[in-house]
Tab-separated table of N, CA and C in Angstrom:
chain	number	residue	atom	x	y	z
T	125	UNK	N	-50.962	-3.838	-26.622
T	125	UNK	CA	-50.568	-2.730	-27.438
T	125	UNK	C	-49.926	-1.625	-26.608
T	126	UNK	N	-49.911	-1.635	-25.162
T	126	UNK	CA	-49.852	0.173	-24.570
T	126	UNK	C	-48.892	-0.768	-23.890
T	127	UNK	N	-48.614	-1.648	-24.323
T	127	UNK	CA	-47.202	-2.461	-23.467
T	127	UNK	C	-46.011	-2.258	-24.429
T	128	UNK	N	-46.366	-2.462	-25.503
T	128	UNK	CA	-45.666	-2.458	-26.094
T	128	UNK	C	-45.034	-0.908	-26.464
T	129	UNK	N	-46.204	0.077	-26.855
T	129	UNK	CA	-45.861	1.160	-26.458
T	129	UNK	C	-44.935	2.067	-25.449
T	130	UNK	N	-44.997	1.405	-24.331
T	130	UNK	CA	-44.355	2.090	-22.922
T	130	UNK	C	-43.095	1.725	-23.321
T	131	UNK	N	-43.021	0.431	-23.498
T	131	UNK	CA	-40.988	-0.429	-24.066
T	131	UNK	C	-40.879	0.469	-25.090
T	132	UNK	N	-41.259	0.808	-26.063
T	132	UNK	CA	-40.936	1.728	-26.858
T	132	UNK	C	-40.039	2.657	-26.799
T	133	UNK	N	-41.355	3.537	-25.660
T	133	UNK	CA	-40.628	4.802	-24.838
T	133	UNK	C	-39.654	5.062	-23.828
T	134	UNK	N	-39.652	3.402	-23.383
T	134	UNK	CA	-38.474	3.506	-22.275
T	134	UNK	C	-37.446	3.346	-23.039
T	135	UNK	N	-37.369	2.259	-23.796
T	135	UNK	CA	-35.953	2.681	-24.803
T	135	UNK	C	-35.492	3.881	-25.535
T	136	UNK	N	-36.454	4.515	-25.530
T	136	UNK	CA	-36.148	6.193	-26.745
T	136	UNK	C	-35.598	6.449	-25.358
T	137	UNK	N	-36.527	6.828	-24.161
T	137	UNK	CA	-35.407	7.742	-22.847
T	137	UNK	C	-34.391	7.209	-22.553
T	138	UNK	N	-33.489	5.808	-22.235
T	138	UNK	CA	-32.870	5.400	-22.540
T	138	UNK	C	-31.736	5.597	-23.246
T	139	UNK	N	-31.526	5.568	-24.338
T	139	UNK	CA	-30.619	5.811	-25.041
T	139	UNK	C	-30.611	6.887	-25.156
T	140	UNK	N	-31.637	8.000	-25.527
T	140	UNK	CA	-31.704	9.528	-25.131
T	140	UNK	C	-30.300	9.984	-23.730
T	141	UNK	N	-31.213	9.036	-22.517
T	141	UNK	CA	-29.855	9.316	-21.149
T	141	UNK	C	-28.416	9.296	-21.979
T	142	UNK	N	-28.215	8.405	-22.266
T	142	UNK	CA	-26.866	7.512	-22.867
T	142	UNK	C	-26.069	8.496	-24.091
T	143	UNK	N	-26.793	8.626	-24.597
T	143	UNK	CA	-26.410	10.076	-25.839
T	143	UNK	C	-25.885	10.933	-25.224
T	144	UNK	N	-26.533	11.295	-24.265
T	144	UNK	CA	-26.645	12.915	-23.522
T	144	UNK	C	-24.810	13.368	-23.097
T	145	UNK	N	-24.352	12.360	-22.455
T	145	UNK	CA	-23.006	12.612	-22.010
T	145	UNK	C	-22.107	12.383	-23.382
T	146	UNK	N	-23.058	11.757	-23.863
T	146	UNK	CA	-21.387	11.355	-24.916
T	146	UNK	C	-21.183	12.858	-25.760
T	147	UNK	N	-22.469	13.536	-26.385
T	147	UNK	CA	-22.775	14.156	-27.305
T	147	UNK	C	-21.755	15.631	-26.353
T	148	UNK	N	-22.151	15.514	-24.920
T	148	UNK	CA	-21.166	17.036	-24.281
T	148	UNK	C	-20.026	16.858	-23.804
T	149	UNK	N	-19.622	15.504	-24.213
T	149	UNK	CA	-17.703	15.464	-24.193
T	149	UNK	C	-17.027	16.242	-24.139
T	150	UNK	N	-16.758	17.763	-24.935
T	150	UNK	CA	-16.128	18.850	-24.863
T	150	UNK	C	-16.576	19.887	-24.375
T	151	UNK	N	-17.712	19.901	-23.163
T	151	UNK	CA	-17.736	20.800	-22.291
T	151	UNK	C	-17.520	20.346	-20.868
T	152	UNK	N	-17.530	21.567	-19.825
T	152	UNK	CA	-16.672	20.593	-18.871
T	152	UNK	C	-18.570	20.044	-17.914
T	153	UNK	N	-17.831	19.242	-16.600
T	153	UNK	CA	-18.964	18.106	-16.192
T	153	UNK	C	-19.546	19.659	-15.644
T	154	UNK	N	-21.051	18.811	-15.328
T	154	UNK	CA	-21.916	19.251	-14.630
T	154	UNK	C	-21.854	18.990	-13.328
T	155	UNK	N	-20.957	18.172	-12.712
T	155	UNK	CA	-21.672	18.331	-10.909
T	155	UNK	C	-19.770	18.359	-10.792
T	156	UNK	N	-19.157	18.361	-9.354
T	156	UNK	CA	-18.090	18.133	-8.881
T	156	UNK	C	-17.136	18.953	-9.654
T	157	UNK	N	-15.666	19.174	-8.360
T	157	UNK	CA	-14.687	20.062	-8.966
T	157	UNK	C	-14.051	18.865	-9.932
T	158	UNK	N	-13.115	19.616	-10.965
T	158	UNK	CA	-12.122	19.224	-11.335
T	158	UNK	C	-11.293	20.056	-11.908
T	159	UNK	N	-10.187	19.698	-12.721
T	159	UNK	CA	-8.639	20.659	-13.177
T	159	UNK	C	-8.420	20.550	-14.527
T	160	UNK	N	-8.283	21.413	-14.924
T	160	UNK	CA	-7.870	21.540	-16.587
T	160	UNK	C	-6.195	22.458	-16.532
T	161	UNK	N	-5.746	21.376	-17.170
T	161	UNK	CA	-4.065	22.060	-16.762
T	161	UNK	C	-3.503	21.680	-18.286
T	162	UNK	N	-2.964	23.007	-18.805
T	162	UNK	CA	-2.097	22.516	-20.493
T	162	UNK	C	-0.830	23.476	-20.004
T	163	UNK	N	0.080	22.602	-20.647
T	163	UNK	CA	1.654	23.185	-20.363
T	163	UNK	C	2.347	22.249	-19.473
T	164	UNK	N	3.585	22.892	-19.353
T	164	UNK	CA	4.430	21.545	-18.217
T	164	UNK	C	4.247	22.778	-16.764
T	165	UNK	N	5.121	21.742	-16.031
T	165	UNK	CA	5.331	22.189	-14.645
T	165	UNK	C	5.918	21.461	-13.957
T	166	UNK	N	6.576	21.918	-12.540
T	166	UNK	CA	7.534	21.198	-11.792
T	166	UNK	C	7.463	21.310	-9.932
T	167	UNK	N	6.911	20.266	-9.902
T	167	UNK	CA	6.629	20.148	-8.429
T	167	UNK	C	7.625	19.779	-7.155
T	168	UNK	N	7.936	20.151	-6.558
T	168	UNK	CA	9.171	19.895	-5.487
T	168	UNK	C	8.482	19.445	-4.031
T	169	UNK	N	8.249	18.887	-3.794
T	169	UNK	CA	7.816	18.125	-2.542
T	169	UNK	C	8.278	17.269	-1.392
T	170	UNK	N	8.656	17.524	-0.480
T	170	UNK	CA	9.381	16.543	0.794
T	170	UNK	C	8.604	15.536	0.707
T	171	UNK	N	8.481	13.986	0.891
T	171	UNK	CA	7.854	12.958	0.963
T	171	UNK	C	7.132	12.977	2.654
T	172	UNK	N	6.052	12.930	2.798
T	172	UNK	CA	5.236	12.104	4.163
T	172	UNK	C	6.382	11.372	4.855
T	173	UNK	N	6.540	10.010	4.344
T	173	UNK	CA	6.975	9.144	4.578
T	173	UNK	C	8.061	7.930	3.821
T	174	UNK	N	8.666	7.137	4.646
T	174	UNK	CA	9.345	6.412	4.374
T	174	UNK	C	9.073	5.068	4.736
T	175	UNK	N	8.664	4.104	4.063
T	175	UNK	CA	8.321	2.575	4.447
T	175	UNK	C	9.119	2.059	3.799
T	176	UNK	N	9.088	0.673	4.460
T	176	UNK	CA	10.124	-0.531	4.319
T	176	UNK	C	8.899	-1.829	4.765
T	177	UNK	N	8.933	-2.433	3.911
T	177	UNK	CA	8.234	-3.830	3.767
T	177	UNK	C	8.860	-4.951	4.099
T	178	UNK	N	8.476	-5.983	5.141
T	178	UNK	CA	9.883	-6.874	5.875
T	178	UNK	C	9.231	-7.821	5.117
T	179	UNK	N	9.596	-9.324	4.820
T	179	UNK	CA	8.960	-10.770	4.121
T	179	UNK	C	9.275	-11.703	5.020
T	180	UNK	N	8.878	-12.505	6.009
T	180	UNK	CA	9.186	-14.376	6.680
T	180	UNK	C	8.492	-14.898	5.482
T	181	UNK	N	9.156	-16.609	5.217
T	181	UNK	CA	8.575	-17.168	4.605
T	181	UNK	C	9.344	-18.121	5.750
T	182	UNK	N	8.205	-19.202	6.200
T	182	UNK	CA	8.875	-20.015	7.291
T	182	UNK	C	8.363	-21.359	6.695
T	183	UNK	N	9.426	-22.070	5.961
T	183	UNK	CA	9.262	-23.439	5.664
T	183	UNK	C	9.522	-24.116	7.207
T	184	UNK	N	8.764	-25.801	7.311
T	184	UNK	CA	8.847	-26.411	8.520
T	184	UNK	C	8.206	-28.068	8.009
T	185	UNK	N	8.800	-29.221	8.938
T	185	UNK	CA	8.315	-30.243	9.014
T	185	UNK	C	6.669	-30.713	8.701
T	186	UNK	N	5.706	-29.554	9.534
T	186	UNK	CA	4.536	-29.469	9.159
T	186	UNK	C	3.414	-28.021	9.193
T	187	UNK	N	2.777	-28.159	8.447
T	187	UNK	CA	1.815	-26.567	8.416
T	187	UNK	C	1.741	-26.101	9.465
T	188	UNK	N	1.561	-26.415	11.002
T	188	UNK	CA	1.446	-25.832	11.897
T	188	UNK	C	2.618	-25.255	12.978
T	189	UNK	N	3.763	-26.112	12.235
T	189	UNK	CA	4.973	-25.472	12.597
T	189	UNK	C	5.427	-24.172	12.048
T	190	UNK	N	5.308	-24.645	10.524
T	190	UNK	CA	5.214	-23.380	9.516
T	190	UNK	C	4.845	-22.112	9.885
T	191	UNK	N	3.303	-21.848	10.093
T	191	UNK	CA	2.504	-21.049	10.614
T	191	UNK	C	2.529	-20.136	11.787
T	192	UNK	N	3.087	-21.175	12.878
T	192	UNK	CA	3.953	-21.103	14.009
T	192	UNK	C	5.056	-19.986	14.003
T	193	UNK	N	6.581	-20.531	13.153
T	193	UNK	CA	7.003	-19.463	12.768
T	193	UNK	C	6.890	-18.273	12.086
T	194	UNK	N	5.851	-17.985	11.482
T	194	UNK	CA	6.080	-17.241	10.576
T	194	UNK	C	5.072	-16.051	11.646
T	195	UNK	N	4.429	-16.812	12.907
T	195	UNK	CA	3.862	-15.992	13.246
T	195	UNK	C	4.756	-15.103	14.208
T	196	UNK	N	5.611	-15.966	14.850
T	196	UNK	CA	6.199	-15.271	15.689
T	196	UNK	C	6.685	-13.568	14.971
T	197	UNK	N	6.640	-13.812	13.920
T	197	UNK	CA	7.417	-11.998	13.121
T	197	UNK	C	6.949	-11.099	14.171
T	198	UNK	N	5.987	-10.769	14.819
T	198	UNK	CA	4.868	-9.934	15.107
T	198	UNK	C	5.584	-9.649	16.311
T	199	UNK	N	5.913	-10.399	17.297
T	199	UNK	CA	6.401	-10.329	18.517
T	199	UNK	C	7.887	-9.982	18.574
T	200	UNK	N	8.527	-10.406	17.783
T	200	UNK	CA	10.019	-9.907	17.477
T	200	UNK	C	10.100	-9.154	16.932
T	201	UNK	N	9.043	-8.500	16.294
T	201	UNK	CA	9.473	-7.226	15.694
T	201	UNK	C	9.608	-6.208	16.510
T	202	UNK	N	8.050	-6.391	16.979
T	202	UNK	CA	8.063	-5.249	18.309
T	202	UNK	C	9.847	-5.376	19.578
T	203	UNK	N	10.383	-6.337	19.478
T	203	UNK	CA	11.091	-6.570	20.858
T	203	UNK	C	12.338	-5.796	19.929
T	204	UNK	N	12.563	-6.279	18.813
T	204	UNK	CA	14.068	-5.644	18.160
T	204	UNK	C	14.202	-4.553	17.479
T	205	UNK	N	12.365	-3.609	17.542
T	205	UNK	CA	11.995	-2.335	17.542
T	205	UNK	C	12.442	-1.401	18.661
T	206	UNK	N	13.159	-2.120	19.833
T	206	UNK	CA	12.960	-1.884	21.483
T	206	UNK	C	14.586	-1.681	21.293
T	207	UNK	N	15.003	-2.913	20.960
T	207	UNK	CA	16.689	-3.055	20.937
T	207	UNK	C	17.696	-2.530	19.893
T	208	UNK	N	17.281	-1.929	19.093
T	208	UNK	CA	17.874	-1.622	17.568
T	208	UNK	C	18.234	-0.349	17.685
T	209	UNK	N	19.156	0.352	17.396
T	209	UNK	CA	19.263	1.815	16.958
T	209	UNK	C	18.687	2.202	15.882
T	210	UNK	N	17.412	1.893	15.518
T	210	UNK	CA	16.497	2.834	14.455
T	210	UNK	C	15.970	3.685	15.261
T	211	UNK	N	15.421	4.856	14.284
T	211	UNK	CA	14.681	6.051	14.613
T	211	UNK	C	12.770	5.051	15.212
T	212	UNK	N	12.433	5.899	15.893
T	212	UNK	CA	11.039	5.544	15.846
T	212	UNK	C	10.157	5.308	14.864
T	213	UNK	N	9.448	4.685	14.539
T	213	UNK	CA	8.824	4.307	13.282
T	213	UNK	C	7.317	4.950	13.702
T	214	UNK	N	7.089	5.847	12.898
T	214	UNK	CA	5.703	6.405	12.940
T	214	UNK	C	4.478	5.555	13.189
T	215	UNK	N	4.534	4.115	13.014
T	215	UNK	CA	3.546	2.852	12.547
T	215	UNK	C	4.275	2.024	11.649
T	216	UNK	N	3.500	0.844	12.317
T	216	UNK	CA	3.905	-0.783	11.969
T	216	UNK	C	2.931	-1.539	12.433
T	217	UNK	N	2.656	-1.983	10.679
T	217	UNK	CA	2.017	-3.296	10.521
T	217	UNK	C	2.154	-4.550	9.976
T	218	UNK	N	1.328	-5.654	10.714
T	218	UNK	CA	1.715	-6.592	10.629
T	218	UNK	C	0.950	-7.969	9.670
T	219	UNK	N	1.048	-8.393	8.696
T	219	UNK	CA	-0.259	-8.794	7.902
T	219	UNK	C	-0.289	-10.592	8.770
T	220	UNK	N	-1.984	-10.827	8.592
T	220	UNK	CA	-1.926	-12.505	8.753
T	220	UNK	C	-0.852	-13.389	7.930
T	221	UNK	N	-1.128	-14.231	8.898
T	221	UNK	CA	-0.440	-15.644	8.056
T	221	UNK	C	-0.576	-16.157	6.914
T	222	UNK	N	-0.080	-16.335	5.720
T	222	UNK	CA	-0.483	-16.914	4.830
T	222	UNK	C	-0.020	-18.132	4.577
T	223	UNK	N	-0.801	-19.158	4.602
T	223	UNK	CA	-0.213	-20.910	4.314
T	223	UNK	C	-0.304	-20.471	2.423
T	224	UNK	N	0.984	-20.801	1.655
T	224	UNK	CA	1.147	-21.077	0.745
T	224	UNK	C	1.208	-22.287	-0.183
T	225	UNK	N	1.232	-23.307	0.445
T	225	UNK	CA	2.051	-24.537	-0.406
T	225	UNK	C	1.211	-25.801	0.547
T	226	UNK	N	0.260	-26.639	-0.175
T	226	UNK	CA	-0.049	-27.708	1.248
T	226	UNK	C	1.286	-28.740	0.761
T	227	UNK	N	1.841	-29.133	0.012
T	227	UNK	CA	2.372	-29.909	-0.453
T	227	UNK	C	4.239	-29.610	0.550
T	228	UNK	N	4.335	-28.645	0.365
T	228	UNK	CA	5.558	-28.247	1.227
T	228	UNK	C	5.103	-27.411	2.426
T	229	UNK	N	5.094	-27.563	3.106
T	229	UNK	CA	4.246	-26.786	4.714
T	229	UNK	C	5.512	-25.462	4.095
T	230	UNK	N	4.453	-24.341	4.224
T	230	UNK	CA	5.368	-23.077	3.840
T	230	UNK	C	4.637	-21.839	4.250
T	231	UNK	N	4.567	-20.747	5.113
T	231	UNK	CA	3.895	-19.973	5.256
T	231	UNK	C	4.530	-18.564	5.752
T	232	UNK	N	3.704	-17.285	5.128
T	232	UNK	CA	4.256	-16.186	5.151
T	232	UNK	C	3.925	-15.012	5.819
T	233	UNK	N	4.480	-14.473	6.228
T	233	UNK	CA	3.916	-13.328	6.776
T	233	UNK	C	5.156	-11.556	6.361
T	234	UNK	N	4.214	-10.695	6.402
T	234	UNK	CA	5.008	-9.466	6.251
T	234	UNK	C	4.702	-8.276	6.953
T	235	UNK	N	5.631	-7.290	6.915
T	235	UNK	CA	5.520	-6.406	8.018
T	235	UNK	C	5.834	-5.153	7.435
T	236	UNK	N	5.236	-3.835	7.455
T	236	UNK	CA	5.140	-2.650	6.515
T	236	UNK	C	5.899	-1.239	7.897
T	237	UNK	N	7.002	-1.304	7.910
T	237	UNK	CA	7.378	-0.213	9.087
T	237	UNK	C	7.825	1.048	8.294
T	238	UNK	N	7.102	1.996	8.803
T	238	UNK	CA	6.868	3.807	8.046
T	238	UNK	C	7.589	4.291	9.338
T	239	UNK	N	8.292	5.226	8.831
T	239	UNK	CA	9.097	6.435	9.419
T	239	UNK	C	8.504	8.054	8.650
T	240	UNK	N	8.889	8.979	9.365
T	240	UNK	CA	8.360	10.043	8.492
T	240	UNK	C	9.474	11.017	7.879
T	241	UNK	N	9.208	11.191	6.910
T	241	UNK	CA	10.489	11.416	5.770
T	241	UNK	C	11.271	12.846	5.821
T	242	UNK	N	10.750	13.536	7.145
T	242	UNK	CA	10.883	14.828	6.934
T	242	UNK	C	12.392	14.846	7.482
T	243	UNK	N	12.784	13.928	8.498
T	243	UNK	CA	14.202	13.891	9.145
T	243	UNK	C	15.355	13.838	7.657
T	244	UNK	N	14.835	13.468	6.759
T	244	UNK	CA	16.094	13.423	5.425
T	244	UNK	C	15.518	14.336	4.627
T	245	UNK	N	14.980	15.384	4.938
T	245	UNK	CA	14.727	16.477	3.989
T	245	UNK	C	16.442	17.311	3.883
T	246	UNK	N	16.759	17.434	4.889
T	246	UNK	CA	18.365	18.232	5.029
T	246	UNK	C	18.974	18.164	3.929
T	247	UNK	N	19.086	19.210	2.817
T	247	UNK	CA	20.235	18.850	1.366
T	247	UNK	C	21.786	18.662	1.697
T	248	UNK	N	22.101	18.607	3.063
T	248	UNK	CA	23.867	18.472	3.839
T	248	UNK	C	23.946	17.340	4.033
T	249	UNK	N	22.560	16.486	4.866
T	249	UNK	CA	23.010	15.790	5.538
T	249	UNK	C	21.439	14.554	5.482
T	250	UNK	N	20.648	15.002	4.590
T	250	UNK	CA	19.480	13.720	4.404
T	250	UNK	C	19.630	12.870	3.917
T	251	UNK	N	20.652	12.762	2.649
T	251	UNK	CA	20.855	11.693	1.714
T	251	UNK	C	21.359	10.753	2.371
T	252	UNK	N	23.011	10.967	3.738
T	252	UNK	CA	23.875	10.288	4.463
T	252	UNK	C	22.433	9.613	5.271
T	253	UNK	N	21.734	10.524	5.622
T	253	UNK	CA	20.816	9.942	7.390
T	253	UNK	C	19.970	8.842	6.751
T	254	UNK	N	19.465	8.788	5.247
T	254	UNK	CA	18.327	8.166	4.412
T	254	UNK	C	19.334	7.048	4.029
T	255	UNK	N	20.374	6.814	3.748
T	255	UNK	CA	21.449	5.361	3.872
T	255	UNK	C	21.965	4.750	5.388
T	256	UNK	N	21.726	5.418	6.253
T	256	UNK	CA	21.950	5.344	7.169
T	256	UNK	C	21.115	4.595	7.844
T	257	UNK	N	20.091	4.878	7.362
T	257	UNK	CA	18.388	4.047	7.734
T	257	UNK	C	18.568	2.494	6.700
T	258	UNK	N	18.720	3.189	5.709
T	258	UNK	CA	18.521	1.769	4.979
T	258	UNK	C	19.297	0.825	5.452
T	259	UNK	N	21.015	1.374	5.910
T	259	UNK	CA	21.793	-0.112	6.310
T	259	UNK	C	21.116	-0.411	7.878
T	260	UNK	N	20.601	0.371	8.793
T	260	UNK	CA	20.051	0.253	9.611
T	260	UNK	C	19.065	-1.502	9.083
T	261	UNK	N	18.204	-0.748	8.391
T	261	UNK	CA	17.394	-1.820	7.882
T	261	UNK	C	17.286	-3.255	7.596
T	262	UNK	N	17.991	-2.862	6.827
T	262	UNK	CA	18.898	-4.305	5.942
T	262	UNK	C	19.562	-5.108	7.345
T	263	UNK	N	20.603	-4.613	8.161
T	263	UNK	CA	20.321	-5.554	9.512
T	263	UNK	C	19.413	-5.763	10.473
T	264	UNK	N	18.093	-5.082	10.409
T	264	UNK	CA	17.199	-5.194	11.535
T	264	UNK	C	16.348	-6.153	10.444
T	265	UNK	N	16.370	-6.885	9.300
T	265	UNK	CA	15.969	-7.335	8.515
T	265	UNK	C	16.593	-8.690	8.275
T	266	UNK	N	17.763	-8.710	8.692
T	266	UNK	CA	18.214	-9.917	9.093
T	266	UNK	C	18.476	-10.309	10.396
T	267	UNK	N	18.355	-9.607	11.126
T	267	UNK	CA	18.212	-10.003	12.779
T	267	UNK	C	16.854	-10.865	12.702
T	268	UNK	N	15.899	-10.413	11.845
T	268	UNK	CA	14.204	-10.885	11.813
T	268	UNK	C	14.598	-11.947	11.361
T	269	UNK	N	15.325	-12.678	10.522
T	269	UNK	CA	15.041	-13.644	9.195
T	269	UNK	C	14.224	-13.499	8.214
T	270	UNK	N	14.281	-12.277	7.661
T	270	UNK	CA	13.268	-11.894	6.797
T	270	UNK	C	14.108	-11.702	5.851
């Protein structure tokens, strides 16, 4: 009987908890900041940064050839990071290998290189320097085979 009782009461507190938030929906929370904003507005902001995402996909005779190439990305990147007329890249990373396909030996790898965006803030001359990078890109992107 006083078992049954207690389940009783744990379910009344229970759903009691559970009520509690729903029922003060339209006041604001009890713990932590947050923002209440009505109307528009217009934010103007220089970007951090600028990334560019490279792709190998290295098909081959067998998976370990595959794998093989696709690993090398890592080491040539760094060397044609050395030889290239790009700007310095703030950071570059490099993800594992991924075997895709057992049926066709096929495996991938990619590479995430960030610059920092403040060099094309210039309204004369950022837009030219920010295409300037990209065709940069686009051949240091096929120098890779990516």
């Amino acid at each position: 009987m006083i078992n049954r009782a207690w389940r009783v009461m744990g379910l009344a507190v229970g759903v009691a908890c559970m009520a509690a938030p729903a029922i003060a929906q339209d006041e604001q929370p009890l713990y932590g900041n947050y923002i209440v904003s009505e109307g528009t507005a217009t934010v103007e902001a220089t970007p951090d940064y600028v990334e560019f995402m490279l792709m190998r996909a290295a098909t081959a005779a067998t998976a370990a050839e595959a794998v093989y190439r696709a690993a090398q990305l890592e080491s040539e990147l760094d060397t044609q990071l050395k030889i290239s007329d790009l700007p310095t890249p703030s950071s570059r990373e490099v993800s594992g290998v991924s075997f895709t396909d057992v049926n066709n030996p096929r495996a991938v790898v990619s590479a995430n290189i960030v610059f920092p965006a403040r060099t094309y803030a210039d309204p004369k001359t950022g837009l030219a320097d920010f295409a300037s990078l990209c065709d940069g890109m686009v051949a240091f992107a096929q120098a890779l085979d990516c």
